[in-house]
CSV table of C-alpha atoms and ligand atoms in Angstrom, one decimal:
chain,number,residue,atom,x,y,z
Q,1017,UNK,CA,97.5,132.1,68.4
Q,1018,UNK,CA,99.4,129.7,70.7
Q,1019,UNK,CA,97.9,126.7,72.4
Q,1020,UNK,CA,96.4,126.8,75.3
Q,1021,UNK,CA,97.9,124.5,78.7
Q,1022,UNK,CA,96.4,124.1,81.9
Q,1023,UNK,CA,98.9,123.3,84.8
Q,1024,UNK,CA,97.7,121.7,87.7
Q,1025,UNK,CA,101.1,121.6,90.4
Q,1026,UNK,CA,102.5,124.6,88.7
Q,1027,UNK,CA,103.7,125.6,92.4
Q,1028,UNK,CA,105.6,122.6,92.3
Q,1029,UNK,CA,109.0,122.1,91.5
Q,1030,UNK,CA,107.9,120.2,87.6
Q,1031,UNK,CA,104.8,122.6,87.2
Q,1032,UNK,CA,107.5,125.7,87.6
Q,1033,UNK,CA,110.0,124.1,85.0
Q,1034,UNK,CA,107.0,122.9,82.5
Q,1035,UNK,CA,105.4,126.5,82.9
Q,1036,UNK,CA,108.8,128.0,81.5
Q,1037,UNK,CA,109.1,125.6,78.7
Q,1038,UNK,CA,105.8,126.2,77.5
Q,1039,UNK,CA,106.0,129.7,77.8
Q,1040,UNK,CA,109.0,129.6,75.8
Q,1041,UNK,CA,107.3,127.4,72.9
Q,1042,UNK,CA,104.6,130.5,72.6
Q,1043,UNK,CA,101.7,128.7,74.7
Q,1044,UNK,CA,99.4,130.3,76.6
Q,1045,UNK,CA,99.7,129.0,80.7
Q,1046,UNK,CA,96.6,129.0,82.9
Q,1047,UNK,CA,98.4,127.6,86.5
Q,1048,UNK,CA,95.9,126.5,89.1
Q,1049,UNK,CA,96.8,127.5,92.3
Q,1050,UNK,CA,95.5,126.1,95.9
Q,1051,UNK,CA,94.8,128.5,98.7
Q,1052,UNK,CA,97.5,128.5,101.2
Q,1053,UNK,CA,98.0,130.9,104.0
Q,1054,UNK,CA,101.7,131.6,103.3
Q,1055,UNK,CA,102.3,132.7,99.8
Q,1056,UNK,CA,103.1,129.3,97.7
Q,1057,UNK,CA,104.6,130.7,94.3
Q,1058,UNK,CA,108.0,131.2,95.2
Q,1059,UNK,CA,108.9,129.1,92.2
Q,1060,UNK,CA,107.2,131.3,89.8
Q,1061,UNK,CA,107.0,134.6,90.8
Q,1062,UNK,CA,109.4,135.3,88.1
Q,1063,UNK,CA,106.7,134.3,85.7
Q,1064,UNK,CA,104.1,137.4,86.6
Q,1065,UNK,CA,104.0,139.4,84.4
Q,1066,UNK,CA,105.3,137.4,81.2
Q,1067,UNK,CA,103.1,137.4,78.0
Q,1068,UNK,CA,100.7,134.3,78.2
Q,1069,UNK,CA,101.2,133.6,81.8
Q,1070,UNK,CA,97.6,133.6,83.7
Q,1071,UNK,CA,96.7,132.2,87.4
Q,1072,UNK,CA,93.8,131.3,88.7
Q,1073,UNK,CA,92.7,129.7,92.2
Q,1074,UNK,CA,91.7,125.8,92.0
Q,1075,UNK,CA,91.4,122.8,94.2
Q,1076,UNK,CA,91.7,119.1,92.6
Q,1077,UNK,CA,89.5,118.0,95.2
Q,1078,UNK,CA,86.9,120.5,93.7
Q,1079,UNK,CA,84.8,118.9,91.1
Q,1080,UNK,CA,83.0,122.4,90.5
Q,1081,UNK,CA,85.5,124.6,90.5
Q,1082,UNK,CA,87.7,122.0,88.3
Q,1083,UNK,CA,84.4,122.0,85.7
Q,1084,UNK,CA,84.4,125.9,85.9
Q,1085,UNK,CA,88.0,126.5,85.0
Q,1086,UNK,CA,88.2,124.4,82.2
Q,1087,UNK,CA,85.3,125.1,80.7
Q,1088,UNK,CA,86.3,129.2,80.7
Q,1089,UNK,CA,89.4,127.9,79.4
Q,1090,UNK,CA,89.1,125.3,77.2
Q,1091,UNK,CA,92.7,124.4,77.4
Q,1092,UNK,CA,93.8,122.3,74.0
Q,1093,UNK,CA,96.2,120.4,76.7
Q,1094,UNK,CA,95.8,119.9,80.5
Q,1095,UNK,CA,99.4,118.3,82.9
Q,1096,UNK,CA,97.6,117.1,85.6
Q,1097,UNK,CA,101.2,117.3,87.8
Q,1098,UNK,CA,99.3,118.0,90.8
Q,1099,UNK,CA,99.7,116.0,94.1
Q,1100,UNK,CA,100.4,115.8,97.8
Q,1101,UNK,CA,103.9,113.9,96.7
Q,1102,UNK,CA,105.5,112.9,99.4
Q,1103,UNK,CA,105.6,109.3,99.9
Q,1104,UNK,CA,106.8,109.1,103.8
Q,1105,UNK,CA,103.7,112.0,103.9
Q,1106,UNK,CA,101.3,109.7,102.9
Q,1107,UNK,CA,101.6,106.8,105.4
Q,1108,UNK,CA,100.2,110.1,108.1
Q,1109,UNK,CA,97.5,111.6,105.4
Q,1110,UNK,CA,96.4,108.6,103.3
Q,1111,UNK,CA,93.0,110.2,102.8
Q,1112,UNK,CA,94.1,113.2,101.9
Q,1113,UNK,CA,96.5,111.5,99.7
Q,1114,UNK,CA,94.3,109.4,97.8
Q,1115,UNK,CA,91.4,112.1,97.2
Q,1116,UNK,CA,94.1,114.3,96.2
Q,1117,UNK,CA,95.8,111.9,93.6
Q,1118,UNK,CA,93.4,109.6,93.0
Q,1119,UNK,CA,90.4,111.6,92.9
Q,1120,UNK,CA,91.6,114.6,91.6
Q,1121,UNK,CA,92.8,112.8,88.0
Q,1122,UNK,CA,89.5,111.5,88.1
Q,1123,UNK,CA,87.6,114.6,88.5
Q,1124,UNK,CA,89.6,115.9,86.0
Q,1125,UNK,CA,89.1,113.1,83.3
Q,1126,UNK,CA,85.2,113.1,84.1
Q,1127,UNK,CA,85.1,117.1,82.8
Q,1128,UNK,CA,86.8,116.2,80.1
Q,1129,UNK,CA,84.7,113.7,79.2
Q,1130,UNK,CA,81.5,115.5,79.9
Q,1131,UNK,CA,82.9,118.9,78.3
Q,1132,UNK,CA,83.2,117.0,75.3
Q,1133,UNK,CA,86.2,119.0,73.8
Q,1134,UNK,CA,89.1,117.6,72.5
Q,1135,UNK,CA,91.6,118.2,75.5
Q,1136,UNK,CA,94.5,116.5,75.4
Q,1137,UNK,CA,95.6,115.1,79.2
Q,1138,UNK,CA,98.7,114.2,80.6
Q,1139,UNK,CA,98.8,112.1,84.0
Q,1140,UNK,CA,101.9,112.7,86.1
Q,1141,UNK,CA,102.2,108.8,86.7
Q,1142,UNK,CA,105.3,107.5,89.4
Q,1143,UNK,CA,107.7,104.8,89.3
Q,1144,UNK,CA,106.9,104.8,92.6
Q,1145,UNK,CA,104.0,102.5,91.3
Q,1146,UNK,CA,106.8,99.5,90.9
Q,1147,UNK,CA,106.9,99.5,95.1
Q,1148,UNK,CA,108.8,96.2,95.7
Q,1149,UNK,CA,109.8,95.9,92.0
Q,1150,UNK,CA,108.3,92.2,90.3
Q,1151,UNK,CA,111.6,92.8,87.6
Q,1152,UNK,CA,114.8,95.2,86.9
Q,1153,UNK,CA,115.2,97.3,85.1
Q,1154,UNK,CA,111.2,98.9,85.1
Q,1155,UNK,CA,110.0,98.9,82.1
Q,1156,UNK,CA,106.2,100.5,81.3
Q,1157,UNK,CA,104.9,96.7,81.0
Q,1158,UNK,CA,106.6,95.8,84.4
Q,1159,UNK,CA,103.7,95.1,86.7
Q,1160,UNK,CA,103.2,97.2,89.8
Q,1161,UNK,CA,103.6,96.6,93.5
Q,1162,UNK,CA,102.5,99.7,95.0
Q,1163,UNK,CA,104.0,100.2,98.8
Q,1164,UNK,CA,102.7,102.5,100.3
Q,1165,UNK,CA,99.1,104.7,100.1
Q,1166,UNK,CA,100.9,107.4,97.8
Q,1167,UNK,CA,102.3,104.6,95.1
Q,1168,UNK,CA,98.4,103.1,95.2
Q,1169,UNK,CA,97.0,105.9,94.5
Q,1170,UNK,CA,99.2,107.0,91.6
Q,1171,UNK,CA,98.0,103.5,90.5
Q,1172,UNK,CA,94.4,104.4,90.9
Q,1173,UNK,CA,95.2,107.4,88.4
Q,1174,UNK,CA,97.4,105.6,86.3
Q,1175,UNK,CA,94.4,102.8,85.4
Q,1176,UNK,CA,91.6,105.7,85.3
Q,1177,UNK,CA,93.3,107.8,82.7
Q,1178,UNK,CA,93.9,104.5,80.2
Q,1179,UNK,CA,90.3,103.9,80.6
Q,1180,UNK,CA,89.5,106.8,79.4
Q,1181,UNK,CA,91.2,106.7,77.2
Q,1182,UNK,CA,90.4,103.6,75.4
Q,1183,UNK,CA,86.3,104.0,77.1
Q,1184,UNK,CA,86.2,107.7,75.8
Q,1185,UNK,CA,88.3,108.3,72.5
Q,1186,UNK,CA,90.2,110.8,75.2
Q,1187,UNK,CA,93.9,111.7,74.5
Q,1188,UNK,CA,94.9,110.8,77.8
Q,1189,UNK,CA,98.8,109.6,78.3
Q,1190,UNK,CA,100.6,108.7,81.1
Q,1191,UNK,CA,104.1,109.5,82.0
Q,1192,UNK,CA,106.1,107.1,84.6
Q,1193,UNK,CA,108.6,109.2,85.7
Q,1194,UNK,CA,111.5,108.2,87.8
Q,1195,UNK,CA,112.9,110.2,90.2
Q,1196,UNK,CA,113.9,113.8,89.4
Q,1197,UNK,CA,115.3,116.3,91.1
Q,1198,UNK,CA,116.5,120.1,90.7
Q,1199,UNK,CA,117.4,123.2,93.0
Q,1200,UNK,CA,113.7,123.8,93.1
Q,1201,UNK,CA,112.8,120.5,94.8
Q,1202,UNK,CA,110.8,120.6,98.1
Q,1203,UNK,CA,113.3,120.9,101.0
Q,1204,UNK,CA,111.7,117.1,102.7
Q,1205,UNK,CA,112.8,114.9,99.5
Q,1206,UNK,CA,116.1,113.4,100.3
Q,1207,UNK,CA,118.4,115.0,97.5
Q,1208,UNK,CA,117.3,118.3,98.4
Q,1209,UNK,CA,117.5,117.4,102.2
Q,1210,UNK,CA,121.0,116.5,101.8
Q,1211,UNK,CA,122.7,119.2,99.6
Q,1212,UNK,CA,121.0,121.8,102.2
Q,1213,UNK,CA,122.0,120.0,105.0
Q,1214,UNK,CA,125.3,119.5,104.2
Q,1215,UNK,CA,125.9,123.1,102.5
Q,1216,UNK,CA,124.8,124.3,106.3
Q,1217,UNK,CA,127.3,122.0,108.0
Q,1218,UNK,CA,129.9,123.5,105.4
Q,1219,UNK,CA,129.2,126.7,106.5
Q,1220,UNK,CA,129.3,126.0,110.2
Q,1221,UNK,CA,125.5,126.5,110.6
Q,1222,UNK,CA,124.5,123.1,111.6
Q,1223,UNK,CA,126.0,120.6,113.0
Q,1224,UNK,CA,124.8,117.1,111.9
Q,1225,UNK,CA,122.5,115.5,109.5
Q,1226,UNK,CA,119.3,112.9,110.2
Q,1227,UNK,CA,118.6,110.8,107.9
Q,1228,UNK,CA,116.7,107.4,107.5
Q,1229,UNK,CA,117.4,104.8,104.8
Q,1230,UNK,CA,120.8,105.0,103.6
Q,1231,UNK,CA,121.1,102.1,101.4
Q,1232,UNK,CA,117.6,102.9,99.1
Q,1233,UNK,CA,118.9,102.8,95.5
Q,1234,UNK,CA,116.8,105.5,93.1
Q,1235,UNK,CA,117.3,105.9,89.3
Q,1236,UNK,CA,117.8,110.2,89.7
Q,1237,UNK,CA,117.3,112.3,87.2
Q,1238,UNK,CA,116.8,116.4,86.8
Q,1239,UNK,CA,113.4,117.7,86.7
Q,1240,UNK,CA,114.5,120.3,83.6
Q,1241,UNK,CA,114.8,117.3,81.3
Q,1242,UNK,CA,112.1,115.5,82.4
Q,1243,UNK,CA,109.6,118.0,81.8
Q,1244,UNK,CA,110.7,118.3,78.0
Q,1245,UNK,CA,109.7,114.7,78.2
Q,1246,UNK,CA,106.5,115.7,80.2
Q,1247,UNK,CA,106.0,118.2,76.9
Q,1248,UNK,CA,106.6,115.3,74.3
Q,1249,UNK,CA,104.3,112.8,75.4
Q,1250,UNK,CA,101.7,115.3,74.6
Q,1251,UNK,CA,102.6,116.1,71.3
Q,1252,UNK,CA,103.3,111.9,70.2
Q,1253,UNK,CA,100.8,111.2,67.4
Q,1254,UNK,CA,98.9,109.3,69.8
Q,1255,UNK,CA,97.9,108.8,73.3
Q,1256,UNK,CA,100.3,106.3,75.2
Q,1257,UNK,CA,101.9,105.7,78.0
Q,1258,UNK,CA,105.8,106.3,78.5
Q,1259,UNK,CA,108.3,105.7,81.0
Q,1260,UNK,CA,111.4,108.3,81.6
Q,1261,UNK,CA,114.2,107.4,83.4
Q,1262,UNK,CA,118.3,107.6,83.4
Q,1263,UNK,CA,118.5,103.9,83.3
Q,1264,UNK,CA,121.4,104.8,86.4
Q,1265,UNK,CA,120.3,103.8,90.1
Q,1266,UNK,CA,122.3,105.2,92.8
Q,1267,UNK,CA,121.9,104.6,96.8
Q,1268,UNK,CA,121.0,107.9,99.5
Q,1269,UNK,CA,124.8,106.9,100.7
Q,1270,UNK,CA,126.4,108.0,97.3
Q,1271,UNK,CA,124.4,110.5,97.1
Q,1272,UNK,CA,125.7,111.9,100.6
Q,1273,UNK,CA,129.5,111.2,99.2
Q,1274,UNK,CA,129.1,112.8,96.5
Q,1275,UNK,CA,127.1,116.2,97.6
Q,1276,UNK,CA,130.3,115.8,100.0
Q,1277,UNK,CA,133.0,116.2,97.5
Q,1278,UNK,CA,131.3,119.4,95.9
Q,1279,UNK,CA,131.8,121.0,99.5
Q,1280,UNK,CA,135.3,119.8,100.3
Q,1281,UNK,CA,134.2,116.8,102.1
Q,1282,UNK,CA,135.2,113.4,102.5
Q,1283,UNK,CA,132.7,111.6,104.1
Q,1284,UNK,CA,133.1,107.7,105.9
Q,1285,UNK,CA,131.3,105.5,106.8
Q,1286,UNK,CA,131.4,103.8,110.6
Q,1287,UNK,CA,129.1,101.8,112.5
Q,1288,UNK,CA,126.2,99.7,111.4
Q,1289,UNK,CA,122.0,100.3,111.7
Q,1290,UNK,CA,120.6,102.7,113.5
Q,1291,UNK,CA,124.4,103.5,114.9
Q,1292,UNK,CA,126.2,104.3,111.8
Q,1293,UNK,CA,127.6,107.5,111.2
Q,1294,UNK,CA,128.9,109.4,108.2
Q,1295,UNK,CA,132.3,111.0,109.4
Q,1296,UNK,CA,134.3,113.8,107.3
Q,1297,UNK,CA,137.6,112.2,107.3
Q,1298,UNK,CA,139.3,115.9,106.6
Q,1299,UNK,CA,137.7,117.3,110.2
Q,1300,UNK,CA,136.9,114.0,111.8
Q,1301,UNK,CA,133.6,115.4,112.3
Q,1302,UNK,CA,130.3,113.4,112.4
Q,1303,UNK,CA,127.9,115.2,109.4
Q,1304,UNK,CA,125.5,112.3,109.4
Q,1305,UNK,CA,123.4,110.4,111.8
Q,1306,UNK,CA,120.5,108.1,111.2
Q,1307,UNK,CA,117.3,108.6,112.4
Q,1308,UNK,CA,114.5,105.8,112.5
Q,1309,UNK,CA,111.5,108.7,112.2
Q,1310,UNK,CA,112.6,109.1,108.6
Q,1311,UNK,CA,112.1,105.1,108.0
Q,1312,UNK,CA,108.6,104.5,106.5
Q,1313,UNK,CA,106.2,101.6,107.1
Q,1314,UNK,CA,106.9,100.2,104.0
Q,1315,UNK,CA,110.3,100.6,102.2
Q,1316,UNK,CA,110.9,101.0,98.2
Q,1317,UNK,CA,114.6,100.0,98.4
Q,1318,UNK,CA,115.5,99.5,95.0
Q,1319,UNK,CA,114.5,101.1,91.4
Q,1320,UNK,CA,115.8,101.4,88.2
Q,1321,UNK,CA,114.4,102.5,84.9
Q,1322,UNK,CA,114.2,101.6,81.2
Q,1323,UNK,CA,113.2,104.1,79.5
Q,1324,UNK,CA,113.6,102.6,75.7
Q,1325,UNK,CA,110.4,103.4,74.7
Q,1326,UNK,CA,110.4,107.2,75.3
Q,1327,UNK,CA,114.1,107.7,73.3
Q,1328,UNK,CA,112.8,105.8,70.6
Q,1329,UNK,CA,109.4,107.5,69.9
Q,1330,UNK,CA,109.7,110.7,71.3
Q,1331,UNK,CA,113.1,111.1,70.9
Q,1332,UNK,CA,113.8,111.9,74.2
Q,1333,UNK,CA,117.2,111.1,76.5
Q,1334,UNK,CA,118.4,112.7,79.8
Q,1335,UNK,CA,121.1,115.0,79.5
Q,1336,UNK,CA,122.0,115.7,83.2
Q,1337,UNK,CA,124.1,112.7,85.0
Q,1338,UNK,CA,124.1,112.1,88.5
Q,1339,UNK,CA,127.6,113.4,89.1
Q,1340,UNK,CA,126.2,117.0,87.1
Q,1341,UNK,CA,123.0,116.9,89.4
Q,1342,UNK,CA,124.9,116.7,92.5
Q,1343,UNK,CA,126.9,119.5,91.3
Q,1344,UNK,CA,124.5,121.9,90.2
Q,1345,UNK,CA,122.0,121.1,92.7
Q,1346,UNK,CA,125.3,121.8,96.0
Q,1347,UNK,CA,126.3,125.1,94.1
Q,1348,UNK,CA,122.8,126.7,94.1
Q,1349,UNK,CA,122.0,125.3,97.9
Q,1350,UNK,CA,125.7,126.8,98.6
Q,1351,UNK,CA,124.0,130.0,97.1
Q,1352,UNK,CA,120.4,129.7,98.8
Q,1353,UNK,CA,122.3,129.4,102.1
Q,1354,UNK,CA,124.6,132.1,102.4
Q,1355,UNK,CA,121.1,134.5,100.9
Q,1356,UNK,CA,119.0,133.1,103.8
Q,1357,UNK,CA,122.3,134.0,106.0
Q,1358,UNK,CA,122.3,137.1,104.9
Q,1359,UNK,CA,118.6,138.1,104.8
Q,1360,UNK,CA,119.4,137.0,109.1
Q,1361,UNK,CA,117.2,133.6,109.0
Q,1362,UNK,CA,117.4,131.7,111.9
Q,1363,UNK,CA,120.5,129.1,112.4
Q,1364,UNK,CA,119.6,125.6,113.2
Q,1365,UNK,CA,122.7,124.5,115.1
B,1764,NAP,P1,105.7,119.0,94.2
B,1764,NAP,O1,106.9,119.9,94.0
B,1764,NAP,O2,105.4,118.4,95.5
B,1764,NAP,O3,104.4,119.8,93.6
B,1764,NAP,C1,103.1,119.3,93.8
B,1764,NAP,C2,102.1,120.4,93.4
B,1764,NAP,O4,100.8,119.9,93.6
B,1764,NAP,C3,102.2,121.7,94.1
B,1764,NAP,O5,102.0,122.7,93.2
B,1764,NAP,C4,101.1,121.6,95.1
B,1764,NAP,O6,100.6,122.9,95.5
B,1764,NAP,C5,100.0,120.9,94.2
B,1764,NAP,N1,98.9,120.3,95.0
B,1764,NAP,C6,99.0,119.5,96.1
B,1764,NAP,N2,97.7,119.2,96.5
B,1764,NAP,C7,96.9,119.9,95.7
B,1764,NAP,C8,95.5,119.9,95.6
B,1764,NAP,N3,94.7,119.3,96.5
B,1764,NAP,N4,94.9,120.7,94.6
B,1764,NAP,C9,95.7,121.4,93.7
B,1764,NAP,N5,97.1,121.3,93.7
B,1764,NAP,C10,97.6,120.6,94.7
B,1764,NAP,O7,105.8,117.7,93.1
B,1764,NAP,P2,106.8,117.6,91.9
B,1764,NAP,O8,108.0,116.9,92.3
B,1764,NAP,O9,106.8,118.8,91.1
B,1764,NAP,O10,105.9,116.5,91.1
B,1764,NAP,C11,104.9,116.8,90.1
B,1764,NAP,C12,104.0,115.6,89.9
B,1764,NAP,O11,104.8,114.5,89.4
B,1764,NAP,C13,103.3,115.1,91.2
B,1764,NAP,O12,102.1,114.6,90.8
B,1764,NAP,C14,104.2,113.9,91.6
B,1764,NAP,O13,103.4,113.0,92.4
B,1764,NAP,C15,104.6,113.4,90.3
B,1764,NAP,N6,105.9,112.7,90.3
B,1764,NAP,C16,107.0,113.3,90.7
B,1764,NAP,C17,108.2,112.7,90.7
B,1764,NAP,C18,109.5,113.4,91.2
B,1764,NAP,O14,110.5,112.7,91.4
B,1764,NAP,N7,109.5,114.7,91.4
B,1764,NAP,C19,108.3,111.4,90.1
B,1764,NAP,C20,107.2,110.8,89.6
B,1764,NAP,C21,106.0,111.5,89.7
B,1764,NAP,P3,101.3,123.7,96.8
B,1764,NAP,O15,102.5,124.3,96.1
B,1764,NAP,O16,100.3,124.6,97.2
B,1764,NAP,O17,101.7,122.7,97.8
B,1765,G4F,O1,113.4,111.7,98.2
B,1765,G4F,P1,112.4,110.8,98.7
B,1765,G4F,O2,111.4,111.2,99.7
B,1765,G4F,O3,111.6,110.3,97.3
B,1765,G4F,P2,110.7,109.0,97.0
B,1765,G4F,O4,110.1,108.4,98.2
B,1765,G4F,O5,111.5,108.1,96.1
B,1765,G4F,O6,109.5,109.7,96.2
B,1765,G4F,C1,109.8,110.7,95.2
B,1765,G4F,O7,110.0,110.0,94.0
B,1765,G4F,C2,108.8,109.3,93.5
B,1765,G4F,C3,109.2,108.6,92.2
B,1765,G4F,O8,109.7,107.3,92.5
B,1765,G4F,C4,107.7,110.3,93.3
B,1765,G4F,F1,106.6,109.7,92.7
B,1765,G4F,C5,107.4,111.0,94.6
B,1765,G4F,O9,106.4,112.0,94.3
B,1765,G4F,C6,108.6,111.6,95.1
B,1765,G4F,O10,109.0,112.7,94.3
B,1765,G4F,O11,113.1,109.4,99.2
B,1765,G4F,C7,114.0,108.7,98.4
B,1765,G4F,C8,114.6,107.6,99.3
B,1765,G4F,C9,113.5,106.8,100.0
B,1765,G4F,O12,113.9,105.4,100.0
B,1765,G4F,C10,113.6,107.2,101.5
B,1765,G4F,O13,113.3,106.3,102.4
B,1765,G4F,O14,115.4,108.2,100.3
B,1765,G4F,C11,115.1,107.6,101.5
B,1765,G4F,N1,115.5,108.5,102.6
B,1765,G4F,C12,116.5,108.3,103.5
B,1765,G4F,N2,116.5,109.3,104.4
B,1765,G4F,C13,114.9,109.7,102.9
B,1765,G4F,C14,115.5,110.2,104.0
B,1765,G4F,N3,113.8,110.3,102.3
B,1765,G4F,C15,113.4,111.5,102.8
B,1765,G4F,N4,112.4,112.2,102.2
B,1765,G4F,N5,114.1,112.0,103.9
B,1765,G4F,C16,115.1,111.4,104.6
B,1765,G4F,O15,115.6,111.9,105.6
């Protein structure tokens, strides 16, 4: 019989990916799913049905219902990828943020512990951690500067899972994963934002994009290659803590250009701060205008990964570039647009 995984975030854009490569490796999948009052498994509703694919309702804020499901289960591996992960998010719900993915790892690791059965545990860990990064390129023994309440309290869960690790004999890894992003990602994260924005504007449904920080550098990567990673850390010989990066950092501004190019754009830049605007130079049409509501309190302006460690010991390198991401990532919003045309959604003009 295959093993058994528990995904916590399988509604997420990673949790959707990693639930497809384990299926595909012969696992069994138990996907913990939060109420919501729209249905929130659009991401996987390809998945009912398959051999070895289960659901069941969960909360990581639920200690009870956390004990509960695991015991039934009694997983032989548990990706905690759940997490209210949106960093700008969490300057409005800090609370929420914290009990969510601080807490919930905690909750988590305590069952574990008092369960008493060998469950291995992976810890969805951020580079977001870095904040204002202390050295370049991030490595796993770079120290952290966490900058805002979402980066502290994937420090919080960073910390609690190597202590019980080393406290409880428990197989509990961390992964520090840089940025990575896929068609799937939520629509507020600014690769997403931009490729549907700008496939819109192609398509003379919208007129302009707002954005905040254009100049933020962030080492991008595709959430299909990082979960093999995800997978990997799991199966080392021993628990430890990796970091998975490109080792390429790129600012929001290239990645407006290049999204561009994949739609027959040319986009300039004119005008400085809160005034600058990205231009199409084939139209003369303003496509991008910035908007201080998407600056946060505190900014992350700069990160860049070394991932060494992980492609020596797991064997593990990205195999997506930036250029490729853009690409795929325009063609299937190109797609997803003209669908949500079609089906008669609403045009924001
Ligand atoms: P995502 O798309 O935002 O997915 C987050 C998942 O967590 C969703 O399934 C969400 O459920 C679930 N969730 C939120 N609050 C919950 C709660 N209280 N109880 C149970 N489930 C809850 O995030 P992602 O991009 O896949 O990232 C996966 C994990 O990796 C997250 O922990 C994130 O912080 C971390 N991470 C991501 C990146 C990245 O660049 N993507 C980088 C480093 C680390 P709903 O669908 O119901 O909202
Ligand atoms: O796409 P973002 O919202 O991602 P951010 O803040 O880097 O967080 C993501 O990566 C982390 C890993 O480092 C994860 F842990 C976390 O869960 C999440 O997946 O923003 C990227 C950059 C930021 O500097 C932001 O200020 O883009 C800048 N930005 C500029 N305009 C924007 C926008 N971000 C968003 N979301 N929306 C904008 O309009």
């Amino acid at each position: 019989m295959g093993k058994k995984a528990i995904i916590s975030g399988i509604t997420g854009q990673d949790g959707s990916y990693l639930a497809e490569l384990l299926l595909g490796k012969g696992y069994e999948v138990y996907g913990l799913q939060r109420r919501a009052s729209l249905p929130n498994t659009g991401r996987i509703d390809h998945l009912y049905g398959r051999k070895g694919f289960n659901m069941t309702y969960a909360d990581l804020s639920d200690s009870s219902n956390l004990l509960r499901v695991i015991k039934k289960i009694g997983p032989d591996e548990f990706y905690n990828l759940g997490a209210q992960s949106h960093v700008g998010v969490s300057f409005d719900v800090p609370e929420f943020t914290v009990n969510t993915n601080a807490l919930g790892p905690l909750r988590i690791l305590e069952t574990i512990r008092n369960l008493g059965l060998p469950i291995k545990y992976y810890q969805a860990s951020s580079s977001e951690m870095f904040g204002k990064v202390l050295e370049t390129p991030q490595k796993v023994t770079t120290p952290f500067n966490p900058q805002s309440p979402y980066g502290l309290s994937k420090v919080f869960a960073y910390h609690i899972t190597k202590i019980y690790r080393t406290g409880y004999s428990i197989f509990a890894s961390n992964g520090i994963l840089f940025n990575h992003e896929s068609p799937r990602r939520g629509q507020n994260f600014v690769t997403r934002k931009v490729t549907m924005g700008l496939s819109r504007i192609s398509l003379g449904l919208q007129k302009t994009l707002r954005l905040g920080n254009l100049d933020a550098k962030r080492d991008w990567g595709y959430s299909k290659d990082y979960v093999e990673a995800i997978w990997k850390i799991l199966q080392h010989k021993k628990p430890d803590d990796f970091l998975i990066a490109t080792g390429e950092t790129h600012s929001v501004r290239e990645w407006v250009e290049e999204v561009g190019k994949h739609l027959g754009m040319k986009i300039e830049w004119k005008g400085k701060g809160l005034k600058e605007k990205g231009i199409d130079k084939k139209t003369g049409k303003i496509v991008i205008e910035v908007d201080p509501i998407h600056f946060r309190p505190n900014e992350v302006e700069f990160l860049q990964g070394d991932s060494s460690k992980a492609r020596k010991l797991l064997k593990w390198k990205p195999r997506t570039t930036f250029k490729a991401l853009a690409k795929l990532m325009t063609e299937a919003d190109l797609i997803y647009v003209r669908e949500e045309v079609a089906q008669g959604h609403p045009v924001t003009k």
